[in-house]
Amino acid sequence: MNEDKNQQNQLNIELSDEVGQGTFSNLAIITHSPTEFIVDFIRVMPGLPKAKVKSRVILTPEHAKRLMKALQDNIQKYESLHGPIKNIADGHEPGIPMNFGPKGEA
């Protein structure tokens, strides 16, 4: 009986090949309204003054808080295995990477 209940409560999640490849982002901008949080994932490229939003995720406030807690938990687990993640506030990283790296010449 307990096994039947567990099977009824399972969620079958599918991951397409395209989504499974992921999208690289090196900047996230978060905005919110009374009813939703919007997270825009952006890829900033060296030497380019313009960047495009590569993905947008819209969350309810409840799901945004669950995501925050899940990220905190995963960061804690990561750091316990690999050491502290360097942080901008600690002076380890520059701010938003607008024009980083050498520029190519033709």
N, CA and C atoms as an extended XYZ file, in Angstrom:
318
Properties=species:S:1:pos:R:3:atomname:S:1:resname:S:1:resid:I:1 pbc="F F F"
N         0.828       -1.197        0.000 N   MET     1
C         0.000        0.000        0.000 CA  MET     1
C         0.873        1.262        0.000 C   MET     1
N         1.899        1.295        0.825 N   ASN     2
C         2.788        2.450        0.896 CA  ASN     2
C         3.529        2.636       -0.423 C   ASN     2
N         3.890        1.538       -1.098 N   GLU     3
C         4.582        1.608       -2.388 CA  GLU     3
C         3.676        2.220       -3.455 C   GLU     3
N         2.382        1.874       -3.447 N   ASP     4
C         1.429        2.444       -4.392 CA  ASP     4
C         1.306        3.961       -4.192 C   ASP     4
N         1.291        4.399       -2.932 N   LYS     5
C         1.185        5.821       -2.629 CA  LYS     5
C         2.419        6.567       -3.130 C   LYS     5
N         3.634        5.979       -2.956 N   ASN     6
C         4.855        6.607       -3.439 CA  ASN     6
C         4.839        6.747       -4.952 C   ASN     6
N         4.321        5.745       -5.668 N   GLN     7
C         4.255        5.810       -7.125 CA  GLN     7
C         3.285        6.887       -7.574 C   GLN     7
N         2.190        7.089       -6.841 N   GLN     8
C         1.221        8.119       -7.190 CA  GLN     8
C         1.801        9.517       -6.980 C   GLN     8
N         2.710        9.684       -6.028 N   ASN     9
C         3.280       10.988       -5.712 CA  ASN     9
C         4.525       11.316       -6.535 C   ASN     9
N         4.958       10.418       -7.416 N   GLN    10
C         6.145       10.674       -8.222 CA  GLN    10
C         5.814       11.589       -9.392 C   GLN    10
N         6.768       12.422       -9.735 N   LEU    11
C         6.628       13.332      -10.861 CA  LEU    11
C         7.632       12.915      -11.921 C   LEU    11
N         7.166       12.657      -13.119 N   ASN    12
C         8.026       12.269      -14.223 CA  ASN    12
C         8.473       13.538      -14.942 C   ASN    12
N         9.770       13.847      -14.862 N   ILE    13
C        10.313       15.070      -15.459 CA  ILE    13
C        11.117       14.701      -16.690 C   ILE    13
N        10.822       15.349      -17.808 N   GLU    14
C        11.552       15.102      -19.049 CA  GLU    14
C        12.502       16.259      -19.317 C   GLU    14
N        13.680       15.936      -19.829 N   LEU    15
C        14.687       16.933      -20.182 CA  LEU    15
C        15.056       16.715      -21.643 C   LEU    15
N        14.664       17.658      -22.494 N   SER    16
C        14.977       17.524      -23.918 CA  SER    16
C        16.472       17.695      -24.128 C   SER    16
N        16.978       17.200      -25.253 N   ASP    17
C        18.401       17.341      -25.565 CA  ASP    17
C        18.802       18.813      -25.630 C   ASP    17
N        17.954       19.630      -26.240 N   GLU    18
C        18.264       21.057      -26.398 CA  GLU    18
C        18.398       21.742      -25.042 C   GLU    18
N        17.440       21.528      -24.151 N   VAL    19
C        17.482       22.148      -22.829 CA  VAL    19
C        18.610       21.535      -22.002 C   VAL    19
N        18.848       20.244      -22.175 N   GLY    20
C        19.898       19.552      -21.437 CA  GLY    20
C        21.292       20.072      -21.738 C   GLY    20
N        21.491       20.690      -22.896 N   GLN    21
C        22.786       21.268      -23.245 CA  GLN    21
C        23.100       22.482      -22.376 C   GLN    21
N        22.075       23.126      -21.858 N   GLY    22
C        22.262       24.278      -20.994 CA  GLY    22
C        22.605       25.534      -21.773 C   GLY    22
N        22.580       26.647      -21.075 N   THR    23
C        22.929       27.945      -21.637 CA  THR    23
C        23.884       28.624      -20.678 C   THR    23
N        25.054       29.034      -21.167 N   PHE    24
C        26.030       29.704      -20.311 CA  PHE    24
C        25.577       31.126      -20.019 C   PHE    24
N        25.715       31.516      -18.756 N   SER    25
C        25.396       32.873      -18.328 CA  SER    25
C        26.459       33.329      -17.346 C   SER    25
N        26.927       34.567      -17.492 N   ASN    26
C        27.872       35.118      -16.523 CA  ASN    26
C        27.320       36.369      -15.841 C   ASN    26
N        26.017       36.577      -15.988 N   LEU    27
C        25.336       37.691      -15.321 CA  LEU    27
C        23.862       37.347      -15.178 C   LEU    27
N        23.316       37.595      -14.002 N   ALA    28
C        21.879       37.409      -13.790 CA  ALA    28
C        21.324       38.698      -13.197 C   ALA    28
N        20.186       39.119      -13.701 N   ILE    29
C        19.502       40.301      -13.182 CA  ILE    29
C        18.135       39.855      -12.680 C   ILE    29
N        17.830       40.231      -11.445 N   ILE    30
C        16.578       39.804      -10.817 CA  ILE    30
C        15.711       41.023      -10.558 C   ILE    30
N        14.463       40.952      -11.004 N   THR    31
C        13.478       41.986      -10.716 CA  THR    31
C        12.252       41.294      -10.124 C   THR    31
N        11.378       42.076       -9.514 N   HIS    32
C        10.178       41.461       -8.940 CA  HIS    32
C         9.008       42.440       -8.927 C   HIS    32
N         7.846       41.841       -8.845 N   SER    33
C         6.593       42.572       -8.654 CA  SER    33
C         5.929       41.938       -7.438 C   SER    33
N         4.759       42.390       -7.047 N   PRO    34
C         4.091       41.754       -5.906 CA  PRO    34
C         3.754       40.277       -6.142 C   PRO    34
N         3.695       39.851       -7.406 N   THR    35
C         3.239       38.487       -7.689 CA  THR    35
C         4.277       37.574       -8.331 C   THR    35
N         5.450       38.123       -8.729 N   GLU    36
C         6.418       37.266       -9.405 CA  GLU    36
C         7.837       37.809       -9.288 C   GLU    36
N         8.790       36.897       -9.402 N   PHE    37
C        10.205       37.225       -9.516 CA  PHE    37
C        10.628       36.864      -10.925 C   PHE    37
N        11.392       37.737      -11.562 N   ILE    38
C        11.878       37.493      -12.920 CA  ILE    38
C        13.399       37.451      -12.854 C   ILE    38
N        13.968       36.344      -13.339 N   VAL    39
C        15.417       36.188      -13.368 CA  VAL    39
C        15.834       36.124      -14.833 C   VAL    39
N        16.589       37.136      -15.269 N   ASP    40
C        17.135       37.165      -16.626 CA  ASP    40
C        18.589       36.707      -16.565 C   ASP    40
N        18.905       35.682      -17.352 N   PHE    41
C        20.267       35.170      -17.442 CA  PHE    41
C        20.885       35.717      -18.719 C   PHE    41
N        22.049       36.369      -18.567 N   ILE    42
C        22.674       37.122      -19.649 CA  ILE    42
C        24.090       36.603      -19.875 C   ILE    42
N        24.523       36.630      -21.118 N   ARG    43
C        25.908       36.296      -21.448 CA  ARG    43
C        26.598       37.563      -21.930 C   ARG    43
N        27.555       38.054      -21.130 N   VAL    44
C        28.340       39.231      -21.486 CA  VAL    44
C        29.593       38.734      -22.188 C   VAL    44
N        29.877       39.263      -23.372 N   MET    45
C        31.040       38.834      -24.149 CA  MET    45
C        32.117       39.917      -24.112 C   MET    45
N        33.386       39.502      -24.114 N   PRO    46
C        34.495       40.456      -24.053 CA  PRO    46
C        34.459       41.462      -25.195 C   PRO    46
N        34.660       42.731      -24.868 N   GLY    47
C        34.784       43.773      -25.876 CA  GLY    47
C        33.483       44.204      -26.527 C   GLY    47
N        32.366       43.617      -26.146 N   LEU    48
C        31.089       44.003      -26.740 CA  LEU    48
C        30.282       44.834      -25.749 C   LEU    48
N        29.807       46.001      -26.171 N   PRO    49
C        29.065       46.869      -25.262 CA  PRO    49
C        27.611       46.434      -25.062 C   PRO    49
N        27.172       45.447      -25.820 N   LYS    50
C        25.787       44.998      -25.773 CA  LYS    50
C        25.747       43.523      -25.387 C   LYS    50
N        24.782       43.143      -24.562 N   ALA    51
C        24.624       41.749      -24.160 CA  ALA    51
C        23.157       41.361      -24.286 C   ALA    51
N        22.923       40.108      -24.640 N   LYS    52
C        21.549       39.634      -24.815 CA  LYS    52
C        21.127       38.741      -23.660 C   LYS    52
N        19.851       38.844      -23.310 N   VAL    53
C        19.263       37.914      -22.360 CA  VAL    53
C        19.165       36.572      -23.077 C   VAL    53
N        19.759       35.528      -22.477 N   LYS    54
C        19.757       34.207      -23.086 CA  LYS    54
C        18.597       33.359      -22.584 C   LYS    54
N        18.127       33.677      -21.377 N   SER    55
C        17.023       32.909      -20.803 CA  SER    55
C        16.342       33.759      -19.734 C   SER    55
N        15.042       33.616      -19.620 N   ARG    56
C        14.268       34.311      -18.583 CA  ARG    56
C        13.442       33.270      -17.839 C   ARG    56
N        13.514       33.324      -16.505 N   VAL    57
C        12.722       32.419      -15.672 CA  VAL    57
C        11.823       33.290      -14.794 C   VAL    57
N        10.535       32.981      -14.795 N   ILE    58
C         9.558       33.729      -14.002 CA  ILE    58
C         9.052       32.800      -12.904 C   ILE    58
N         9.140       33.264      -11.653 N   LEU    59
C         8.801       32.446      -10.489 CA  LEU    59
C         7.788       33.154       -9.605 C   LEU    59
N         6.974       32.368       -8.916 N   THR    60
C         6.143       32.952       -7.868 CA  THR    60
C         7.058       33.297       -6.696 C   THR    60
N         6.654       34.200       -5.807 N   PRO    61
C         7.490       34.501       -4.640 CA  PRO    61
C         7.826       33.250       -3.816 C   PRO    61
N         6.875       32.342       -3.684 N   GLU    62
C         7.116       31.114       -2.920 CA  GLU    62
C         8.193       30.257       -3.575 C   GLU    62
N         8.126       30.117       -4.896 N   HIS    63
C         9.132       29.321       -5.595 CA  HIS    63
C        10.497       30.027       -5.598 C   HIS    63
N        10.509       31.350       -5.643 N   ALA    64
C        11.770       32.088       -5.577 CA  ALA    64
C        12.462       31.830       -4.234 C   ALA    64
N        11.683       31.812       -3.164 N   LYS    65
C        12.265       31.549       -1.848 CA  LYS    65
C        12.765       30.113       -1.751 C   LYS    65
N        12.024       29.156       -2.319 N   ARG    66
C        12.484       27.756       -2.339 CA  ARG    66
C        13.780       27.639       -3.137 C   ARG    66
N        13.870       28.352       -4.263 N   LEU    67
C        15.080       28.328       -5.073 CA  LEU    67
C        16.251       28.904       -4.283 C   LEU    67
N        16.030       30.005       -3.581 N   MET    68
C        17.085       30.611       -2.772 CA  MET    68
C        17.596       29.616       -1.728 C   MET    68
N        16.697       28.939       -1.051 N   LYS    69
C        17.104       27.974       -0.025 CA  LYS    69
C        17.828       26.788       -0.647 C   LYS    69
N        17.369       26.327       -1.807 N   ALA    70
C        18.032       25.212       -2.488 CA  ALA    70
C        19.437       25.618       -2.944 C   ALA    70
N        19.589       26.853       -3.443 N   LEU    71
C        20.911       27.342       -3.832 CA  LEU    71
C        21.831       27.457       -2.619 C   LEU    71
N        21.317       27.972       -1.513 N   GLN    72
C        22.120       28.077       -0.295 CA  GLN    72
C        22.609       26.698        0.151 C   GLN    72
N        21.713       25.722        0.126 N   ASP    73
C        22.062       24.362        0.530 CA  ASP    73
C        23.124       23.776       -0.396 C   ASP    73
N        22.947       23.959       -1.694 N   ASN    74
C        23.901       23.410       -2.661 CA  ASN    74
C        25.247       24.122       -2.606 C   ASN    74
N        25.252       25.424       -2.373 N   ILE    75
C        26.515       26.157       -2.241 CA  ILE    75
C        27.265       25.685       -1.000 C   ILE    75
N        26.542       25.473        0.086 N   GLN    76
C        27.171       24.974        1.314 CA  GLN    76
C        27.804       23.604        1.068 C   GLN    76
N        27.097       22.721        0.373 N   LYS    77
C        27.637       21.388        0.066 CA  LYS    77
C        28.848       21.493       -0.860 C   LYS    77
N        28.772       22.356       -1.859 N   TYR    78
C        29.877       22.563       -2.791 CA  TYR    78
C        31.120       23.048       -2.044 C   TYR    78
N        30.932       24.075       -1.189 N   GLU    79
C        32.064       24.651       -0.479 CA  GLU    79
C        32.666       23.681        0.538 C   GLU    79
N        31.860       22.797        1.081 N   SER    80
C        32.411       21.813        2.020 CA  SER    80
C        33.324       20.827        1.301 C   SER    80
N        33.092       20.619        0.009 N   LEU    81
C        33.941       19.719       -0.789 CA  LEU    81
C        35.094       20.439       -1.463 C   LEU    81
N        34.857       21.654       -1.958 N   HIS    82
C        35.824       22.338       -2.826 CA  HIS    82
C        36.414       23.610       -2.235 C   HIS    82
N        35.988       23.998       -1.067 N   GLY    83
C        36.473       25.237       -0.472 CA  GLY    83
C        35.581       26.404       -0.844 C   GLY    83
N        35.813       27.541       -0.208 N   PRO    84
C        34.949       28.707       -0.417 CA  PRO    84
C        34.972       29.212       -1.857 C   PRO    84
N        33.840       29.633       -2.315 N   ILE    85
C        33.726       30.281       -3.621 CA  ILE    85
C        34.153       31.728       -3.423 C   ILE    85
N        35.055       32.201       -4.274 N   LYS    86
C        35.516       33.585       -4.158 CA  LYS    86
C        34.368       34.533       -4.485 C   LYS    86
N        34.337       35.650       -3.805 N   ASN    87
C        33.198       36.544       -3.856 CA  ASN    87
C        33.634       37.965       -4.195 C   ASN    87
N        32.822       38.678       -4.950 N   ILE    88
C        33.098       40.074       -5.290 CA  ILE    88
C        33.266       40.898       -4.011 C   ILE    88
N        32.411       40.668       -3.031 N   ALA    89
C        32.461       41.434       -1.786 CA  ALA    89
C        33.784       41.233       -1.053 C   ALA    89
N        34.459       40.106       -1.289 N   ASP    90
C        35.750       39.828       -0.669 CA  ASP    90
C        36.904       40.390       -1.486 C   ASP    90
N        36.592       41.077       -2.590 N   GLY    91
C        37.621       41.667       -3.421 CA  GLY    91
C        38.319       40.688       -4.357 C   GLY    91
N        37.732       39.523       -4.605 N   HIS    92
C        38.363       38.509       -5.439 CA  HIS    92
C        37.991       38.590       -6.910 C   HIS    92
N        36.877       39.215       -7.200 N   GLU    93
C        36.416       39.270       -8.582 CA  GLU    93
C        36.086       40.710       -8.956 C   GLU    93
N        36.248       41.065      -10.227 N   PRO    94
C        35.811       42.396      -10.660 CA  PRO    94
C        34.287       42.451      -10.692 C   PRO    94
N        33.767       43.628      -10.889 N   GLY    95
C        32.321       43.799      -11.021 CA  GLY    95
C        31.822       43.193      -12.316 C   GLY    95
N        30.776       43.727      -12.850 N   ILE    96
C        30.205       43.215      -14.094 CA  ILE    96
C        31.271       43.275      -15.186 C   ILE    96
N        31.564       42.153      -15.842 N   PRO    97
C        32.654       42.124      -16.835 CA  PRO    97
C        32.246       42.781      -18.141 C   PRO    97
N        32.511       44.075      -18.269 N   MET    98
C        32.101       44.795      -19.465 CA  MET    98
C        33.110       44.633      -20.607 C   MET    98
N        34.384       44.870      -20.359 N   ASN    99
C        35.401       44.791      -21.420 CA  ASN    99
C        36.596       43.997      -20.913 C   ASN    99
N        36.389       42.735      -20.628 N   PHE   100
C        37.477       41.948      -20.072 CA  PHE   100
C        38.237       41.217      -21.178 C   PHE   100
N        39.490       40.898      -20.894 N   GLY   101
C        40.304       40.108      -21.813 CA  GLY   101
C        40.897       40.933      -22.941 C   GLY   101
N        41.879       40.365      -23.629 N   PRO   102
C        42.500       41.082      -24.745 CA  PRO   102
C        41.552       41.179      -25.925 C   PRO   102
N        41.719       42.243      -26.691 N   LYS   103
C        40.896       42.432      -27.896 CA  LYS   103
C        41.662       41.915      -29.102 C   LYS   103
N        40.975       41.205      -29.963 N   GLY   104
C        41.615       40.665      -31.145 CA  GLY   104
C        41.816       41.728      -32.210 C   GLY   104
N        42.820       41.552      -33.000 N   GLU   105
C        43.086       42.470      -34.100 CA  GLU   105
C        43.177       41.674      -35.392 C   GLU   105
N        42.688       42.253      -36.476 N   ALA   106
C        42.736       41.570      -37.760 CA  ALA   106
C        43.840       42.105      -38.618 C   ALA   106
